[in-house]
Short mmCIF file of C-alpha atoms and ligand atoms in Angstrom, two decimals:
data_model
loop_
_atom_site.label_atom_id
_atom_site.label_comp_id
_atom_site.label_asym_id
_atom_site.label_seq_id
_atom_site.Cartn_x
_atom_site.Cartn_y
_atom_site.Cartn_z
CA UNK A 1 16.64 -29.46 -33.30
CA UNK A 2 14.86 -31.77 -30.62
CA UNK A 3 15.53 -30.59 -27.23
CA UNK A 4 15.02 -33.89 -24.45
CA UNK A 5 12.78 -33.07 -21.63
CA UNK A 6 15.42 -32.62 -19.30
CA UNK A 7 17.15 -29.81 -22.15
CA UNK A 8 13.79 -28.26 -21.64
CA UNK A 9 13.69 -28.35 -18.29
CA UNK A 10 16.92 -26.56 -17.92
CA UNK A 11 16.34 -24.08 -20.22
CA UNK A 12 12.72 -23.54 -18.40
CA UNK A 13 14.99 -22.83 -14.89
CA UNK A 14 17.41 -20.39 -16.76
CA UNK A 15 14.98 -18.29 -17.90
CA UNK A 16 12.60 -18.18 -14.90
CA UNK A 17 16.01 -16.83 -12.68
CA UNK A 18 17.48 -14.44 -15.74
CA UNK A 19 13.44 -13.14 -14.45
CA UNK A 20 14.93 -12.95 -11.14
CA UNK A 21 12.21 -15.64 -9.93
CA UNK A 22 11.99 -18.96 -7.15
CA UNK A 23 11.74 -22.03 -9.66
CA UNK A 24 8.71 -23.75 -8.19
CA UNK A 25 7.23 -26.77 -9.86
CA UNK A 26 4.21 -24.54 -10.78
CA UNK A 27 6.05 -21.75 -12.34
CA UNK A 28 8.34 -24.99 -14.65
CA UNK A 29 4.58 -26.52 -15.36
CA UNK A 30 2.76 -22.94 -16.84
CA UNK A 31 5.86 -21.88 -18.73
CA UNK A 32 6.56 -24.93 -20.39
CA UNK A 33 2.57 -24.99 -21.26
CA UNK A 34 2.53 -21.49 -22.25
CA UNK A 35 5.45 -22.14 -24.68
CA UNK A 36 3.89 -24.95 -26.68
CA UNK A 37 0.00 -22.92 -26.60
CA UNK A 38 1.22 -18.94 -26.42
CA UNK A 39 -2.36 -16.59 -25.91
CA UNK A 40 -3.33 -19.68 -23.66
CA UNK A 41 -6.25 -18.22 -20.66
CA UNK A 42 -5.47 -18.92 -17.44
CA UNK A 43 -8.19 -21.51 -17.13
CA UNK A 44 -6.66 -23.26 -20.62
CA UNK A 45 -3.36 -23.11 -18.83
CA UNK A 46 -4.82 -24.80 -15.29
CA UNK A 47 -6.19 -27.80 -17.81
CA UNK A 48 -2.49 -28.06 -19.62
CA UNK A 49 -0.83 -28.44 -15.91
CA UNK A 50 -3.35 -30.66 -14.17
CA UNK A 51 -2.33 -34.20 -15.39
CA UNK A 52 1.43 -33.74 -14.42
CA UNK A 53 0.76 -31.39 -10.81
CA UNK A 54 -2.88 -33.09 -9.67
CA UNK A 55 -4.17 -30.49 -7.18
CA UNK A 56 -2.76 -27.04 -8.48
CA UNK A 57 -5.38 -24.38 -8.26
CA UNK A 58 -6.56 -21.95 -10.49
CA UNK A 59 -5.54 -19.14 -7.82
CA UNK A 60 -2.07 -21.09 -8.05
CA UNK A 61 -2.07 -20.64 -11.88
CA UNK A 62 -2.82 -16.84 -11.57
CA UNK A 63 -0.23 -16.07 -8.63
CA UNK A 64 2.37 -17.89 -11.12
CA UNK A 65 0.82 -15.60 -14.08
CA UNK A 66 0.63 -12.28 -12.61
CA UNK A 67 4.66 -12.89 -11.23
CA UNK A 68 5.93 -13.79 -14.85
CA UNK A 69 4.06 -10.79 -15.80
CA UNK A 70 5.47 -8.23 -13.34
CA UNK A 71 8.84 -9.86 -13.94
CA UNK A 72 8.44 -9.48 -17.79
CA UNK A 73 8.74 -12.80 -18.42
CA UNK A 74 5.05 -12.88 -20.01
CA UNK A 75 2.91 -10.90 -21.66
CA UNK A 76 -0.55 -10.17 -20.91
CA UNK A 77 -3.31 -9.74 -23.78
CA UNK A 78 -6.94 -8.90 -22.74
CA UNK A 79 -9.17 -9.11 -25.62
CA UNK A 80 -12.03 -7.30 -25.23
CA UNK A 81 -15.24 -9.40 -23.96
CA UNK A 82 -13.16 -12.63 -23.15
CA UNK A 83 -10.91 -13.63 -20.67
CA UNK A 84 -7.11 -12.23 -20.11
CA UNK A 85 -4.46 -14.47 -22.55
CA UNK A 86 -1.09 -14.59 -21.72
CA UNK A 87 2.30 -15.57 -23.94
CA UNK A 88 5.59 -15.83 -23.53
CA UNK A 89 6.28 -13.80 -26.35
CA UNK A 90 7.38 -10.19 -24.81
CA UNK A 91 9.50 -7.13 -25.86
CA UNK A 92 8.98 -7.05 -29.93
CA UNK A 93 5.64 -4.86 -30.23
CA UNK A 94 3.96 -7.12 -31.58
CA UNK A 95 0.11 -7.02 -32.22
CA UNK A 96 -2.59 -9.42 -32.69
CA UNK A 97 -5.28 -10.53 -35.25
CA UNK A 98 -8.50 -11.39 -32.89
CA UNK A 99 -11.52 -13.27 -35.00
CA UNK A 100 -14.78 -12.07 -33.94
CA UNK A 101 -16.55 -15.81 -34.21
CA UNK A 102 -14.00 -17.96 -32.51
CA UNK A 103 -11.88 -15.99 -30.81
CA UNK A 104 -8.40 -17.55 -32.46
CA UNK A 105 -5.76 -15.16 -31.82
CA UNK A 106 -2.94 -14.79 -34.29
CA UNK A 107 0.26 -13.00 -33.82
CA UNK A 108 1.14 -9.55 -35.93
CA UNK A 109 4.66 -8.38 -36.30
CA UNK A 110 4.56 -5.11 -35.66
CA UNK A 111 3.15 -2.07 -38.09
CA UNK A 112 5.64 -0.43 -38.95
CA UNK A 113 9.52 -0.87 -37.30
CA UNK A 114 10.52 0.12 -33.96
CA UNK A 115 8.04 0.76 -30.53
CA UNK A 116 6.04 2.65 -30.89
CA UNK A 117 4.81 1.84 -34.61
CA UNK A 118 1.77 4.22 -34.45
CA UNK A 119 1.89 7.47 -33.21
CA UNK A 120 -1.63 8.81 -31.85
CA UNK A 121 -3.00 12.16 -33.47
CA UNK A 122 -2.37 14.12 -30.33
CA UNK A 123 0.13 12.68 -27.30
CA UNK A 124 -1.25 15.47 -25.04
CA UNK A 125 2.84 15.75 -24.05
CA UNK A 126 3.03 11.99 -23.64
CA UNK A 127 6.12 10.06 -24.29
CA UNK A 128 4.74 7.27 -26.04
CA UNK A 129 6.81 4.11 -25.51
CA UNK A 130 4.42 1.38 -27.03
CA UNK A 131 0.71 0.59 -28.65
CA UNK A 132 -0.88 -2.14 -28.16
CA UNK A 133 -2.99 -3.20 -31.66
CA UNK A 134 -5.93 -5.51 -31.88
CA UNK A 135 -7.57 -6.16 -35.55
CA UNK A 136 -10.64 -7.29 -35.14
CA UNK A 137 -12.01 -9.99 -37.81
CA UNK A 138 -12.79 -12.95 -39.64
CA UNK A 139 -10.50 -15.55 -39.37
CA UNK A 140 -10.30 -18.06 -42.92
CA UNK A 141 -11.59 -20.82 -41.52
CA UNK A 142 -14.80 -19.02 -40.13
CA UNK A 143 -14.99 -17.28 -43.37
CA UNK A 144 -15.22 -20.36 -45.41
CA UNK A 145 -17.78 -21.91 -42.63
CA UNK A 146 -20.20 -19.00 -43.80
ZN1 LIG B 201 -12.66 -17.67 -36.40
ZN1 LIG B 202 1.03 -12.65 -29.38
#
Protein backbone atom coordinates (compact mmCIF):
# COMPACT_ATOMS: atom_id res chain seq x y z
CA UNK A 1 0.00 0.00 0.00
CA UNK A 2 1.45 3.56 -0.94
CA UNK A 3 1.42 5.78 1.95
CA UNK A 4 1.42 9.91 0.57
CA UNK A 5 4.07 11.96 2.14
CA UNK A 6 1.86 13.59 4.39
CA UNK A 7 0.56 9.62 5.64
CA UNK A 8 4.22 9.37 6.32
CA UNK A 9 4.63 12.26 7.96
CA UNK A 10 1.97 11.50 10.43
CA UNK A 11 2.88 8.26 11.11
CA UNK A 12 6.69 9.66 11.58
CA UNK A 13 5.02 12.18 14.56
CA UNK A 14 3.06 9.21 16.19
CA UNK A 15 5.79 7.22 16.70
CA UNK A 16 8.42 9.81 17.75
CA UNK A 17 5.66 10.83 20.87
CA UNK A 18 4.50 6.92 21.59
CA UNK A 19 8.84 7.50 22.30
CA UNK A 20 7.78 10.14 24.57
CA UNK A 21 9.89 12.70 22.30
CA UNK A 22 9.61 16.81 20.99
CA UNK A 23 8.87 16.32 17.11
CA UNK A 24 11.55 18.59 15.71
CA UNK A 25 12.10 18.83 12.00
CA UNK A 26 15.45 16.99 12.57
CA UNK A 27 14.17 14.13 14.51
CA UNK A 28 10.96 13.79 11.24
CA UNK A 29 14.16 14.14 8.68
CA UNK A 30 16.62 11.07 10.37
CA UNK A 31 13.68 8.78 11.03
CA UNK A 32 12.12 8.96 7.86
CA UNK A 33 15.87 8.41 6.35
CA UNK A 34 16.64 5.72 8.68
CA UNK A 35 13.41 3.89 7.62
CA UNK A 36 14.06 3.74 3.90
CA UNK A 37 18.30 2.89 4.61
CA UNK A 38 18.08 0.89 8.27
CA UNK A 39 22.14 0.22 9.54
CA UNK A 40 22.59 3.81 7.94
CA UNK A 41 26.06 5.70 9.96
CA UNK A 42 25.46 8.77 11.26
CA UNK A 43 27.51 10.50 8.61
CA UNK A 44 25.27 8.41 5.76
CA UNK A 45 22.29 9.71 7.64
CA UNK A 46 23.66 13.67 7.74
CA UNK A 47 24.02 13.17 3.63
CA UNK A 48 20.21 11.62 3.42
CA UNK A 49 18.88 14.91 5.46
CA UNK A 50 20.97 17.65 3.91
CA UNK A 51 19.03 18.45 0.64
CA UNK A 52 15.60 18.88 2.48
CA UNK A 53 17.17 20.73 6.10
CA UNK A 54 20.40 22.74 4.39
CA UNK A 55 22.52 23.52 7.48
CA UNK A 56 21.83 20.54 9.98
CA UNK A 57 25.01 19.43 11.60
CA UNK A 58 26.50 16.30 12.12
CA UNK A 59 26.45 17.04 16.06
CA UNK A 60 22.61 17.74 15.23
CA UNK A 61 22.32 14.25 13.60
CA UNK A 62 23.98 12.54 16.68
CA UNK A 63 21.95 14.53 19.49
CA UNK A 64 18.76 13.27 17.36
CA UNK A 65 20.50 9.61 17.30
CA UNK A 66 21.61 9.11 20.73
CA UNK A 67 17.71 10.44 21.97
CA UNK A 68 15.91 7.80 19.67
CA UNK A 69 18.32 5.48 21.15
CA UNK A 70 17.81 6.16 24.87
CA UNK A 71 14.11 6.38 24.08
CA UNK A 72 14.20 2.93 22.30
CA UNK A 73 13.07 4.13 19.33
CA UNK A 74 16.45 2.97 17.51
CA UNK A 75 18.82 0.62 17.73
CA UNK A 76 22.41 1.00 17.84
CA UNK A 77 24.88 -1.54 16.00
CA UNK A 78 28.70 -0.96 16.30
CA UNK A 79 30.52 -3.20 14.07
CA UNK A 80 33.75 -3.72 15.03
CA UNK A 81 36.48 -1.40 13.17
CA UNK A 82 33.80 0.90 11.48
CA UNK A 83 31.63 3.45 12.51
CA UNK A 84 28.35 3.03 14.91
CA UNK A 85 25.01 2.03 12.48
CA UNK A 86 21.81 2.67 13.67
CA UNK A 87 18.07 1.17 12.58
CA UNK A 88 14.87 1.52 13.40
CA UNK A 89 14.41 -1.96 13.77
CA UNK A 90 14.35 -2.61 17.80
CA UNK A 91 12.91 -5.20 20.28
CA UNK A 92 13.02 -8.67 18.10
CA UNK A 93 16.73 -9.95 18.89
CA UNK A 94 17.69 -9.84 15.92
CA UNK A 95 21.37 -10.28 14.69
CA UNK A 96 23.36 -9.30 11.81
CA UNK A 97 25.45 -10.78 8.89
CA UNK A 98 28.60 -8.20 8.60
CA UNK A 99 30.86 -8.87 5.21
CA UNK A 100 34.40 -8.48 5.91
CA UNK A 101 35.21 -6.66 2.28
CA UNK A 102 32.41 -4.18 2.05
CA UNK A 103 31.00 -3.86 5.08
CA UNK A 104 27.09 -4.59 3.83
CA UNK A 105 25.17 -5.41 6.78
CA UNK A 106 22.28 -7.81 6.50
CA UNK A 107 19.66 -8.48 9.02
CA UNK A 108 19.40 -12.13 10.96
CA UNK A 109 16.24 -13.20 12.61
CA UNK A 110 17.17 -14.39 15.59
CA UNK A 111 19.00 -18.00 16.45
CA UNK A 112 16.90 -19.69 17.96
CA UNK A 113 13.20 -18.21 19.45
CA UNK A 114 12.81 -15.94 22.24
CA UNK A 115 15.70 -13.27 23.93
CA UNK A 116 18.05 -14.49 24.77
CA UNK A 117 18.67 -17.17 21.87
CA UNK A 118 22.18 -18.17 23.12
CA UNK A 119 22.96 -18.84 26.45
CA UNK A 120 26.81 -18.26 27.36
CA UNK A 121 28.76 -21.35 28.91
CA UNK A 122 28.93 -19.74 32.30
CA UNK A 123 26.48 -16.51 33.33
CA UNK A 124 28.70 -16.01 36.43
CA UNK A 125 24.91 -15.49 38.21
CA UNK A 126 23.89 -13.16 35.40
CA UNK A 127 20.38 -12.82 34.27
CA UNK A 128 20.88 -12.77 30.74
CA UNK A 129 18.19 -10.73 28.96
CA UNK A 130 19.70 -10.48 25.34
CA UNK A 131 22.94 -11.30 22.91
CA UNK A 132 23.89 -9.38 20.53
CA UNK A 133 25.32 -11.70 17.31
CA UNK A 134 27.60 -10.55 14.57
CA UNK A 135 28.66 -13.25 11.73
CA UNK A 136 31.40 -12.19 10.23
CA UNK A 137 31.83 -12.97 6.30
CA UNK A 138 31.70 -12.93 2.73
CA UNK A 139 28.90 -11.41 1.33
CA UNK A 140 27.76 -13.12 -2.51
CA UNK A 141 28.50 -10.41 -4.36
CA UNK A 142 32.17 -10.06 -2.98
CA UNK A 143 32.43 -13.72 -3.29
CA UNK A 144 31.73 -13.81 -6.92
CA UNK A 145 34.12 -10.53 -7.40
CA UNK A 146 37.02 -12.96 -6.23
ZN1 LIG B 1 30.79 -7.69 0.60
ZN1 LIG C 1 19.45 -4.93 11.81
Amino acid sequence: MAHTTVERNEDLVRIIRAAGLKVTAPRLAVLEALQQAPHSSAEHLLLSVLPALPGTSAQAVYGVLAAFTEAGLVRRFDPPGTAALFECRVGDNHHHLLCIRCGKVTDVDCVVGAAPCLSPSDSSGFAVLSAEVTFNGICPQCRNAS
